[in-house]
Every structure is written in structure tokens, then in C-alpha cells.
PDB file of C-alpha atoms in Angstrom:
ATOM      1  CA  MET A 215     181.634  44.152 335.059  1.00  0.00           C
ATOM      2  CA  LYS A 216     179.554  43.303 338.107  1.00  0.00           C
ATOM      3  CA  GLU A 217     180.362  40.379 340.349  1.00  0.00           C
ATOM      4  CA  GLN A 218     176.666  39.478 340.605  1.00  0.00           C
ATOM      5  CA  TYR A 219     176.808  38.296 336.973  1.00  0.00           C
ATOM      6  CA  VAL A 220     180.002  36.258 337.203  1.00  0.00           C
ATOM      7  CA  GLY A 221     179.451  32.899 335.545  1.00  0.00           C
ATOM      8  CA  ASP A 222     176.547  33.875 333.303  1.00  0.00           C
ATOM      9  CA  VAL A 223     176.365  32.871 329.646  1.00  0.00           C
ATOM     10  CA  ASN A 224     178.358  35.912 328.525  1.00  0.00           C
ATOM     11  CA  ASP A 225     181.098  34.931 330.951  1.00  0.00           C
ATOM     12  CA  TYR A 226     181.173  31.383 329.598  1.00  0.00           C
ATOM     13  CA  ARG A 227     182.014  32.746 326.171  1.00  0.00           C
ATOM     14  CA  LYS A 228     184.351  35.372 327.587  1.00  0.00           C
ATOM     15  CA  TYR A 229     186.450  32.936 329.613  1.00  0.00           C
ATOM     16  CA  ALA A 230     186.452  30.438 326.751  1.00  0.00           C
ATOM     17  CA  LEU A 231     187.836  33.121 324.430  1.00  0.00           C
ATOM     18  CA  LEU A 232     190.504  34.119 326.932  1.00  0.00           C
ATOM     19  CA  ARG A 233     191.532  30.490 327.276  1.00  0.00           C
ATOM     20  CA  LEU A 234     191.774  30.100 323.501  1.00  0.00           C
ATOM     21  CA  LEU A 235     193.818  33.264 323.078  1.00  0.00           C
ATOM     22  CA  GLY A 236     195.983  32.143 325.989  1.00  0.00           C
ATOM     23  CA  ARG A 237     197.200  29.288 323.800  1.00  0.00           C
ATOM     24  CA  SER A 238     199.266  31.910 321.984  1.00  0.00           C
ATOM     25  CA  GLY A 239     201.803  31.597 324.801  1.00  0.00           C
ATOM     26  CA  LEU A 240     201.561  35.308 325.566  1.00  0.00           C
ATOM     27  CA  GLU A 241     201.158  36.607 329.108  1.00  0.00           C
ATOM     28  CA  LEU A 242     197.542  37.568 329.832  1.00  0.00           C
ATOM     29  CA  GLY A 243     196.461  40.523 331.942  1.00  0.00           C
ATOM     30  CA  VAL A 244     192.818  40.832 332.986  1.00  0.00           C
ATOM     31  CA  CYS A 245     191.380  44.187 334.046  1.00  0.00           C
ATOM     32  CA  TRP A 246     187.910  43.273 335.260  1.00  0.00           C
ATOM     33  CA  MET A 247     186.789  46.937 335.574  1.00  0.00           C
ATOM     34  CA  LEU A 248     184.519  46.063 338.482  1.00  0.00           C
ATOM     35  CA  THR A 249     181.529  48.219 339.356  1.00  0.00           C
ATOM     36  CA  PRO A 250     179.288  47.806 342.415  1.00  0.00           C
ATOM     37  CA  ASN A 251     176.472  45.286 342.299  1.00  0.00           C
ATOM     38  CA  ASP A 252     173.071  46.867 341.670  1.00  0.00           C
ATOM     39  CA  GLY A 253     170.803  44.140 343.024  1.00  0.00           C
ATOM     40  CA  ARG A 254     169.220  43.416 339.649  1.00  0.00           C
ATOM     41  CA  SER A 255     168.850  39.880 338.323  1.00  0.00           C
ATOM     42  CA  ASP A 256     167.600  40.432 334.766  1.00  0.00           C
ATOM     43  CA  GLY A 257     171.038  39.927 333.245  1.00  0.00           C
ATOM     44  CA  ASN A 258     172.001  36.901 335.318  1.00  0.00           C
ATOM     45  CA  LYS A 259     171.669  34.342 332.521  1.00  0.00           C
ATOM     46  CA  LEU A 260     172.615  31.016 334.120  1.00  0.00           C
ATOM     47  CA  GLY A 261     170.112  28.706 332.432  1.00  0.00           C
ATOM     48  CA  TYR A 262     172.739  27.492 329.957  1.00  0.00           C
ATOM     49  CA  LEU A 263     174.331  25.527 332.816  1.00  0.00           C
ATOM     50  CA  ASP A 264     171.295  23.225 332.782  1.00  0.00           C
ATOM     51  CA  GLN A 265     171.766  22.489 329.072  1.00  0.00           C
ATOM     52  CA  PRO A 266     174.251  19.599 328.724  1.00  0.00           C
ATOM     53  CA  LYS A 267     174.817  20.382 325.043  1.00  0.00           C
ATOM     54  CA  GLN A 268     176.530  23.619 326.054  1.00  0.00           C
ATOM     55  CA  GLU A 269     179.280  21.660 327.785  1.00  0.00           C
ATOM     56  CA  ARG A 270     180.933  20.693 324.505  1.00  0.00           C
ATOM     57  CA  HIS A 271     182.387  24.140 323.915  1.00  0.00           C
ATOM     58  CA  ASP A 272     184.742  23.865 326.904  1.00  0.00           C
ATOM     59  CA  PRO A 273     183.947  20.981 329.304  1.00  0.00           C
ATOM     60  CA  GLU A 274     186.498  21.989 331.939  1.00  0.00           C
ATOM     61  CA  LEU A 275     185.263  25.562 332.043  1.00  0.00           C
ATOM     62  CA  PHE A 276     181.622  24.467 332.016  1.00  0.00           C
ATOM     63  CA  ALA A 277     182.189  22.279 335.075  1.00  0.00           C
ATOM     64  CA  LEU A 278     183.856  25.162 336.904  1.00  0.00           C
ATOM     65  CA  LEU A 279     180.997  27.559 336.162  1.00  0.00           C
ATOM     66  CA  ARG A 280     178.473  25.045 337.464  1.00  0.00           C
ATOM     67  CA  ARG A 281     180.333  25.149 340.792  1.00  0.00           C
ATOM     68  CA  VAL A 282     180.549  28.926 340.703  1.00  0.00           C
ATOM     69  CA  ARG A 283     176.774  29.242 340.228  1.00  0.00           C
ATOM     70  CA  ASP A 284     176.167  27.901 343.708  1.00  0.00           C
ATOM     71  CA  GLU A 285     178.463  30.407 345.406  1.00  0.00           C
ATOM     72  CA  PRO A 286     177.445  33.773 346.865  1.00  0.00           C
ATOM     73  CA  ASP A 287     178.109  36.704 344.544  1.00  0.00           C
ATOM     74  CA  ALA A 288     180.956  37.929 346.721  1.00  0.00           C
ATOM     75  CA  ARG A 289     182.979  34.749 346.166  1.00  0.00           C
ATOM     76  CA  ARG A 290     182.414  34.071 342.498  1.00  0.00           C
ATOM     77  CA  LEU A 291     185.246  36.144 341.075  1.00  0.00           C
ATOM     78  CA  ILE A 292     187.708  34.787 343.629  1.00  0.00           C
ATOM     79  CA  LEU A 293     186.809  31.261 342.520  1.00  0.00           C
ATOM     80  CA  ILE A 294     187.451  32.158 338.887  1.00  0.00           C
ATOM     81  CA  GLU A 295     190.826  33.713 339.655  1.00  0.00           C
ATOM     82  CA  ASP A 296     191.925  30.895 341.967  1.00  0.00           C
ATOM     83  CA  SER A 297     190.753  28.096 339.687  1.00  0.00           C
ATOM     84  CA  GLU A 298     193.634  28.288 337.188  1.00  0.00           C
ATOM     85  CA  THR A 299     191.054  28.350 334.397  1.00  0.00           C
ATOM     86  CA  LEU A 300     193.170  31.264 333.121  1.00  0.00           C
ATOM     87  CA  PRO A 301     196.589  29.913 334.093  1.00  0.00           C
ATOM     88  CA  GLU A 302     199.242  32.444 335.072  1.00  0.00           C
ATOM     89  CA  ALA A 303     197.009  35.406 334.229  1.00  0.00           C
ATOM     90  CA  VAL A 304     197.485  38.619 336.190  1.00  0.00           C
ATOM     91  CA  PHE A 305     194.252  40.137 337.511  1.00  0.00           C
ATOM     92  CA  VAL A 306     193.168  43.633 338.503  1.00  0.00           C
ATOM     93  CA  ASN A 307     189.927  43.347 340.447  1.00  0.00           C
ATOM     94  CA  THR A 308     189.493  46.722 342.156  1.00  0.00           C
ATOM     95  CA  ILE A 309     186.323  48.800 341.813  1.00  0.00           C
ATOM     96  CA  VAL A 310     186.539  51.457 339.086  1.00  0.00           C
ATOM     97  CA  PRO A 311     185.909  54.883 340.688  1.00  0.00           C
ATOM     98  CA  GLU A 312     183.805  57.592 339.108  1.00  0.00           C
ATOM     99  CA  MET A 313     185.635  60.728 340.257  1.00  0.00           C
ATOM    100  CA  LEU A 314     188.229  61.851 337.705  1.00  0.00           C
ATOM    101  CA  PHE A 315     191.279  62.019 339.981  1.00  0.00           C
ATOM    102  CA  GLU A 316     190.467  58.647 341.522  1.00  0.00           C
ATOM    103  CA  ARG A 317     189.928  57.175 338.051  1.00  0.00           C
ATOM    104  CA  GLN A 318     193.326  58.423 336.896  1.00  0.00           C
ATOM    105  CA  LEU A 319     194.971  56.910 339.985  1.00  0.00           C
ATOM    106  CA  TRP A 320     193.106  53.635 339.467  1.00  0.00           C
ATOM    107  CA  PHE A 321     194.334  53.415 335.870  1.00  0.00           C
ATOM    108  CA  LYS A 322     197.910  54.182 336.887  1.00  0.00           C
ATOM    109  CA  GLN A 323     197.841  51.415 339.489  1.00  0.00           C
ATOM    110  CA  ALA A 324     196.169  48.943 337.114  1.00  0.00           C
ATOM    111  CA  SER A 325     198.757  49.679 334.431  1.00  0.00           C
ATOM    112  CA  ALA A 326     201.587  49.074 336.885  1.00  0.00           C
ATOM    113  CA  ALA A 327     200.068  45.753 337.985  1.00  0.00           C
ATOM    114  CA  LEU A 328     199.744  44.589 334.363  1.00  0.00           C
ATOM    115  CA  ALA A 329     203.013  46.041 333.074  1.00  0.00           C
ATOM    116  CA  ASP A 330     204.678  42.673 332.456  1.00  0.00           C
ATOM    117  CA  THR A 331     201.784  41.151 330.507  1.00  0.00           C
ATOM    118  CA  ASP A 332     201.409  41.032 326.730  1.00  0.00           C
ATOM    119  CA  LEU A 333     197.645  40.935 326.046  1.00  0.00           C
ATOM    120  CA  ILE A 334     195.408  43.025 328.325  1.00  0.00           C
ATOM    121  CA  PHE A 335     191.678  42.369 328.477  1.00  0.00           C
ATOM    122  CA  PHE A 336     189.458  45.284 329.526  1.00  0.00           C
ATOM    123  CA  ASP A 337     186.031  44.196 330.785  1.00  0.00           C
ATOM    124  CA  PRO A 338     183.824  47.278 331.322  1.00  0.00           C
ATOM    125  CA  ASP A 339     180.078  47.047 331.906  1.00  0.00           C
ATOM    126  CA  ASN A 340     179.245  48.633 328.557  1.00  0.00           C
ATOM    127  CA  GLY A 341     182.360  48.981 326.418  1.00  0.00           C
ATOM    128  CA  ILE A 342     184.306  51.862 324.903  1.00  0.00           C
ATOM    129  CA  GLU A 343     183.337  55.380 325.946  1.00  0.00           C
ATOM    130  CA  VAL A 344     180.366  57.212 324.445  1.00  0.00           C
ATOM    131  CA  GLY A 345     180.212  60.949 323.858  1.00  0.00           C
ATOM    132  CA  SER A 346     177.434  61.503 326.375  1.00  0.00           C
ATOM    133  CA  VAL A 347     179.451  60.231 329.364  1.00  0.00           C
ATOM    134  CA  ALA A 348     182.694  62.096 330.018  1.00  0.00           C
ATOM    135  CA  LYS A 349     185.343  60.513 332.215  1.00  0.00           C
ATOM    136  CA  GLY A 350     184.755  61.559 335.802  1.00  0.00           C
ATOM    137  CA  ARG A 351     180.995  61.879 335.353  1.00  0.00           C
ATOM    138  CA  ARG A 352     178.241  59.641 336.664  1.00  0.00           C
ATOM    139  CA  ASN A 353     178.328  56.155 335.062  1.00  0.00           C
ATOM    140  CA  SER A 354     181.808  56.720 333.594  1.00  0.00           C
ATOM    141  CA  SER A 355     182.962  53.626 335.512  1.00  0.00           C
ATOM    142  CA  LYS A 356     180.950  51.553 333.019  1.00  0.00           C
ATOM    143  CA  TYR A 357     183.290  52.471 330.153  1.00  0.00           C
ATOM    144  CA  VAL A 358     186.918  52.153 329.166  1.00  0.00           C
ATOM    145  CA  TYR A 359     188.187  55.407 327.661  1.00  0.00           C
ATOM    146  CA  ARG A 360     190.118  55.843 324.458  1.00  0.00           C
ATOM    147  CA  ASP A 361     193.043  57.537 326.167  1.00  0.00           C
ATOM    148  CA  GLU A 362     193.371  54.507 328.475  1.00  0.00           C
ATOM    149  CA  LEU A 363     193.373  52.095 325.545  1.00  0.00           C
ATOM    150  CA  ALA A 364     195.835  54.265 323.637  1.00  0.00           C
ATOM    151  CA  ALA A 365     198.213  54.452 326.599  1.00  0.00           C
ATOM    152  CA  THR A 366     198.031  50.687 327.030  1.00  0.00           C
ATOM    153  CA  TYR A 367     198.782  50.081 323.361  1.00  0.00           C
ATOM    154  CA  ARG A 368     201.661  52.591 323.377  1.00  0.00           C
ATOM    155  CA  ALA A 369     203.123  50.703 326.332  1.00  0.00           C
ATOM    156  CA  GLY A 370     203.459  47.654 324.072  1.00  0.00           C
ATOM    157  CA  HIS A 371     200.370  45.633 324.967  1.00  0.00           C
ATOM    158  CA  SER A 372     197.861  44.053 322.634  1.00  0.00           C
ATOM    159  CA  LEU A 373     194.263  44.840 323.540  1.00  0.00           C
ATOM    160  CA  LEU A 374     191.074  42.833 323.989  1.00  0.00           C
ATOM    161  CA  VAL A 375     187.999  44.917 324.820  1.00  0.00           C
ATOM    162  CA  TYR A 376     184.478  43.905 325.815  1.00  0.00           C
ATOM    163  CA  GLN A 377     181.846  45.854 323.880  1.00  0.00           C
ATOM    164  CA  HIS A 378     178.101  45.490 324.337  1.00  0.00           C
ATOM    165  CA  PHE A 379     176.129  45.806 321.115  1.00  0.00           C
ATOM    166  CA  GLN A 380     174.262  49.077 320.728  1.00  0.00           C
ATOM    167  CA  ARG A 381     170.959  49.466 318.921  1.00  0.00           C
ATOM    168  CA  LYS A 382     172.502  49.673 315.490  1.00  0.00           C
ATOM    169  CA  GLU A 383     172.922  47.313 312.557  1.00  0.00           C
ATOM    170  CA  ARG A 384     175.618  44.986 313.819  1.00  0.00           C
ATOM    171  CA  GLU A 385     177.968  44.758 310.850  1.00  0.00           C
ATOM    172  CA  SER A 386     178.034  48.537 310.605  1.00  0.00           C
ATOM    173  CA  PHE A 387     178.507  48.858 314.352  1.00  0.00           C
ATOM    174  CA  ILE A 388     181.422  46.405 314.347  1.00  0.00           C
ATOM    175  CA  ARG A 389     183.072  48.268 311.491  1.00  0.00           C
ATOM    176  CA  ASP A 390     182.671  51.591 313.322  1.00  0.00           C
ATOM    177  CA  VAL A 391     184.150  50.189 316.525  1.00  0.00           C
ATOM    178  CA  ALA A 392     186.990  48.523 314.603  1.00  0.00           C
ATOM    179  CA  ASP A 393     187.819  51.825 312.910  1.00  0.00           C
ATOM    180  CA  ASP A 394     187.780  53.524 316.304  1.00  0.00           C
ATOM    181  CA  VAL A 395     190.133  50.918 317.772  1.00  0.00           C
ATOM    182  CA  HIS A 396     192.422  51.147 314.745  1.00  0.00           C
ATOM    183  CA  ARG A 397     192.801  54.895 315.289  1.00  0.00           C
ATOM    184  CA  ILE A 398     193.832  54.126 318.850  1.00  0.00           C
ATOM    185  CA  ALA A 399     196.129  51.234 317.914  1.00  0.00           C
ATOM    186  CA  ALA A 400     197.896  52.264 314.718  1.00  0.00           C
ATOM    187  CA  GLY A 401     199.294  49.344 312.762  1.00  0.00           C
ATOM    188  CA  ALA A 402     197.372  46.727 314.717  1.00  0.00           C
ATOM    189  CA  GLU A 403     195.532  43.775 313.213  1.00  0.00           C
ATOM    190  CA  ILE A 404     191.917  44.111 314.349  1.00  0.00           C
ATOM    191  CA  TRP A 405     189.576  41.190 315.004  1.00  0.00           C
ATOM    192  CA  ALA A 406     185.948  41.132 316.110  1.00  0.00           C
ATOM    193  CA  ILE A 407     184.819  38.059 318.046  1.00  0.00           C
ATOM    194  CA  ARG A 408     181.077  38.275 318.525  1.00  0.00           C
ATOM    195  CA  THR A 409     178.406  36.487 320.506  1.00  0.00           C
ATOM    196  CA  SER A 410     174.649  37.027 320.618  1.00  0.00           C
ATOM    197  CA  HIS A 411     174.895  40.106 322.827  1.00  0.00           C
ATOM    198  CA  VAL A 412     178.472  41.384 322.793  1.00  0.00           C
ATOM    199  CA  VAL A 413     181.562  41.689 320.645  1.00  0.00           C
ATOM    200  CA  PHE A 414     185.173  41.437 321.765  1.00  0.00           C
ATOM    201  CA  MET A 415     187.547  43.706 319.858  1.00  0.00           C
ATOM    202  CA  LEU A 416     191.098  42.376 319.556  1.00  0.00           C
ATOM    203  CA  ALA A 417     193.943  44.706 318.544  1.00  0.00           C
ATOM    204  CA  ILE A 418     197.198  42.823 317.949  1.00  0.00           C
ATOM    205  CA  GLN A 419     200.544  44.527 318.384  1.00  0.00           C
ATOM    206  CA  PRO A 420     202.931  43.908 315.459  1.00  0.00           C
ATOM    207  CA  ARG A 421     205.370  42.186 317.826  1.00  0.00           C
ATOM    208  CA  HIS A 422     202.626  39.763 318.911  1.00  0.00           C
ATOM    209  CA  HIS A 423     201.294  39.151 315.427  1.00  0.00           C
ATOM    210  CA  ALA A 424     202.614  35.672 314.744  1.00  0.00           C
ATOM    211  CA  ALA A 425     201.344  34.120 317.961  1.00  0.00           C
ATOM    212  CA  LEU A 426     198.134  36.054 318.559  1.00  0.00           C
ATOM    213  CA  SER A 427     196.900  36.163 314.968  1.00  0.00           C
ATOM    214  CA  ALA A 428     197.372  32.397 314.787  1.00  0.00           C
ATOM    215  CA  ALA A 429     195.277  32.025 317.949  1.00  0.00           C
ATOM    216  CA  ALA A 430     192.530  34.229 316.484  1.00  0.00           C
ATOM    217  CA  HIS A 431     192.521  32.230 313.249  1.00  0.00           C
ATOM    218  CA  HIS A 432     192.219  29.071 315.344  1.00  0.00           C
ATOM    219  CA  VAL A 433     189.082  30.498 316.984  1.00  0.00           C
ATOM    220  CA  ARG A 434     187.614  31.310 313.573  1.00  0.00           C
ATOM    221  CA  GLU A 435     188.392  27.917 312.080  1.00  0.00           C
ATOM    222  CA  THR A 436     187.593  25.543 314.937  1.00  0.00           C
ATOM    223  CA  VAL A 437     184.990  27.086 317.260  1.00  0.00           C
ATOM    224  CA  ASP A 438     181.239  26.839 316.639  1.00  0.00           C
ATOM    225  CA  PRO A 439     180.365  30.298 315.231  1.00  0.00           C
ATOM    226  CA  LYS A 440     177.135  30.267 317.236  1.00  0.00           C
ATOM    227  CA  PHE A 441     179.335  30.254 320.333  1.00  0.00           C
ATOM    228  CA  LEU A 442     182.155  32.581 319.225  1.00  0.00           C
ATOM    229  CA  HIS A 443     182.145  34.070 315.736  1.00  0.00           C
ATOM    230  CA  ALA A 444     185.578  35.472 314.875  1.00  0.00           C
ATOM    231  CA  GLN A 445     186.225  37.712 311.902  1.00  0.00           C
ATOM    232  CA  LEU A 446     189.311  39.587 310.757  1.00  0.00           C
ATOM    233  CA  VAL A 447     188.218  43.181 310.243  1.00  0.00           C
ATOM    234  CA  THR A 448     191.471  45.035 309.585  1.00  0.00           C
ATOM    235  CA  PRO A 449     194.662  43.230 308.507  1.00  0.00           C
ATOM    236  CA  ALA A 450     197.971  44.242 310.048  1.00  0.00           C
ATOM    237  CA  SER A 451     199.675  47.183 308.397  1.00  0.00           C
ATOM    238  CA  PRO A 452     202.681  46.199 306.266  1.00  0.00           C
TER     239      PRO A 452
END
């Protein structure tokens, strides 16, 4: 993710989802997967903050993001982390390097920082790796790689992953991504929580099932589906 877009409409939904899943009582780790700002403004969708009807989804968060909008890019993420909008979360906010050795070191350090958390959120620019961009190559910092997700799941963490929609039929795309995540996280219950532009893939560890599945069901049953549309894709293995 890029700090220049902190607080945009995708972030409103993202932070709202993290807050809802945080009601599970599990410890939250947030790996922002920062990449350098690129000076573009086409994705900086802040107009929703001038639409009072949007406040109803999470009034406290909405008020915070209105304040964040007026801050320079370089301070926006600090304000989010310091605001307690994600209480007691542990954050990793270092830039993701492109060179392979540096990437491996970055992941090792991020894993150590988040070792005591239960649910880890990965927030790459684009989502899960694609075949055309190998780790260590140009633009690899925009992706989280399957081996990183697998290592995190093996270490006992549940996973939440940001995934931008590709130019495919969305139901089919979600199913393909869910199958991919399920191969990484054997035995996990898999949820897809979608918005207009992105989908968040949730893989629940068996030991977290009672608390985190209940939180996901709460999202499905109580949140406006035009804001966050939650669906159970793969039930937990018996």
C-alpha cells in the first residue's frame, strides 16, 4: 500500500473490516506492505468524506478519516496507528524491498514483530503474487507471495489478505483465489469480504475458528452488503 492513498474509500472499508474482526478478541497484526509513493492522484478517492450518508457505516472511523484527509501524506499512516482506531494492534510499516535478499530479511523481521499476534493482515498494493512477477524482480514489492502466506499460517496465524480484483468475472475470480488460499492454509475456513474494487480473503486457523468465524458471520449478517459483502467460500475442514 502507498501512504499517499491512506484514508481513501478503500481504506474506510478496510479499517472498518479490521475493527469488526477485532471484536473477536484476537490479537491483530497489521503488515502494511508499504511501497514508495508514485506521485499519482487517480486512486486517491476521498470524495466519500463529503457524503454524510457514508458516516453511518462507522461514525467514529469516518470522523477520524476526515481529520486524516487534511494531513500531509507523510503523516497519515502515523495518525491511523496512533489513533487507537485499531486498539492494541501491532503494526509493521517498513517499505517492502524489491531485491530478493532484502525481501527475505524484511519478511523475517516482519514475522518476528508480529509473532505474538493471532490474525495477520497483509496489505500489498495488488494482492497475491502473479506468475509474471517473480519475487526479487521489479514490482514484486506490490505482491505478497504464497510462501510468505504459507509460513505465516504454519506459524499459527490466521490470515487476512488484500486482493485487488483482476479483469475476470468476479465470482470465478473469488473462487480461484479462495482455492489458492486454501492450498496455502490447509484446513482453514475461507471467507471473501468484497467491496466495489477489492476483496479481502480471510483464512481462519482451526484454533481461532469459534471467535473469528463468529466475527465474520457478524459482518455478513449486520453490515450493509454495499459496504462490505461477506461470503463463506470454504467451510472449515472437519
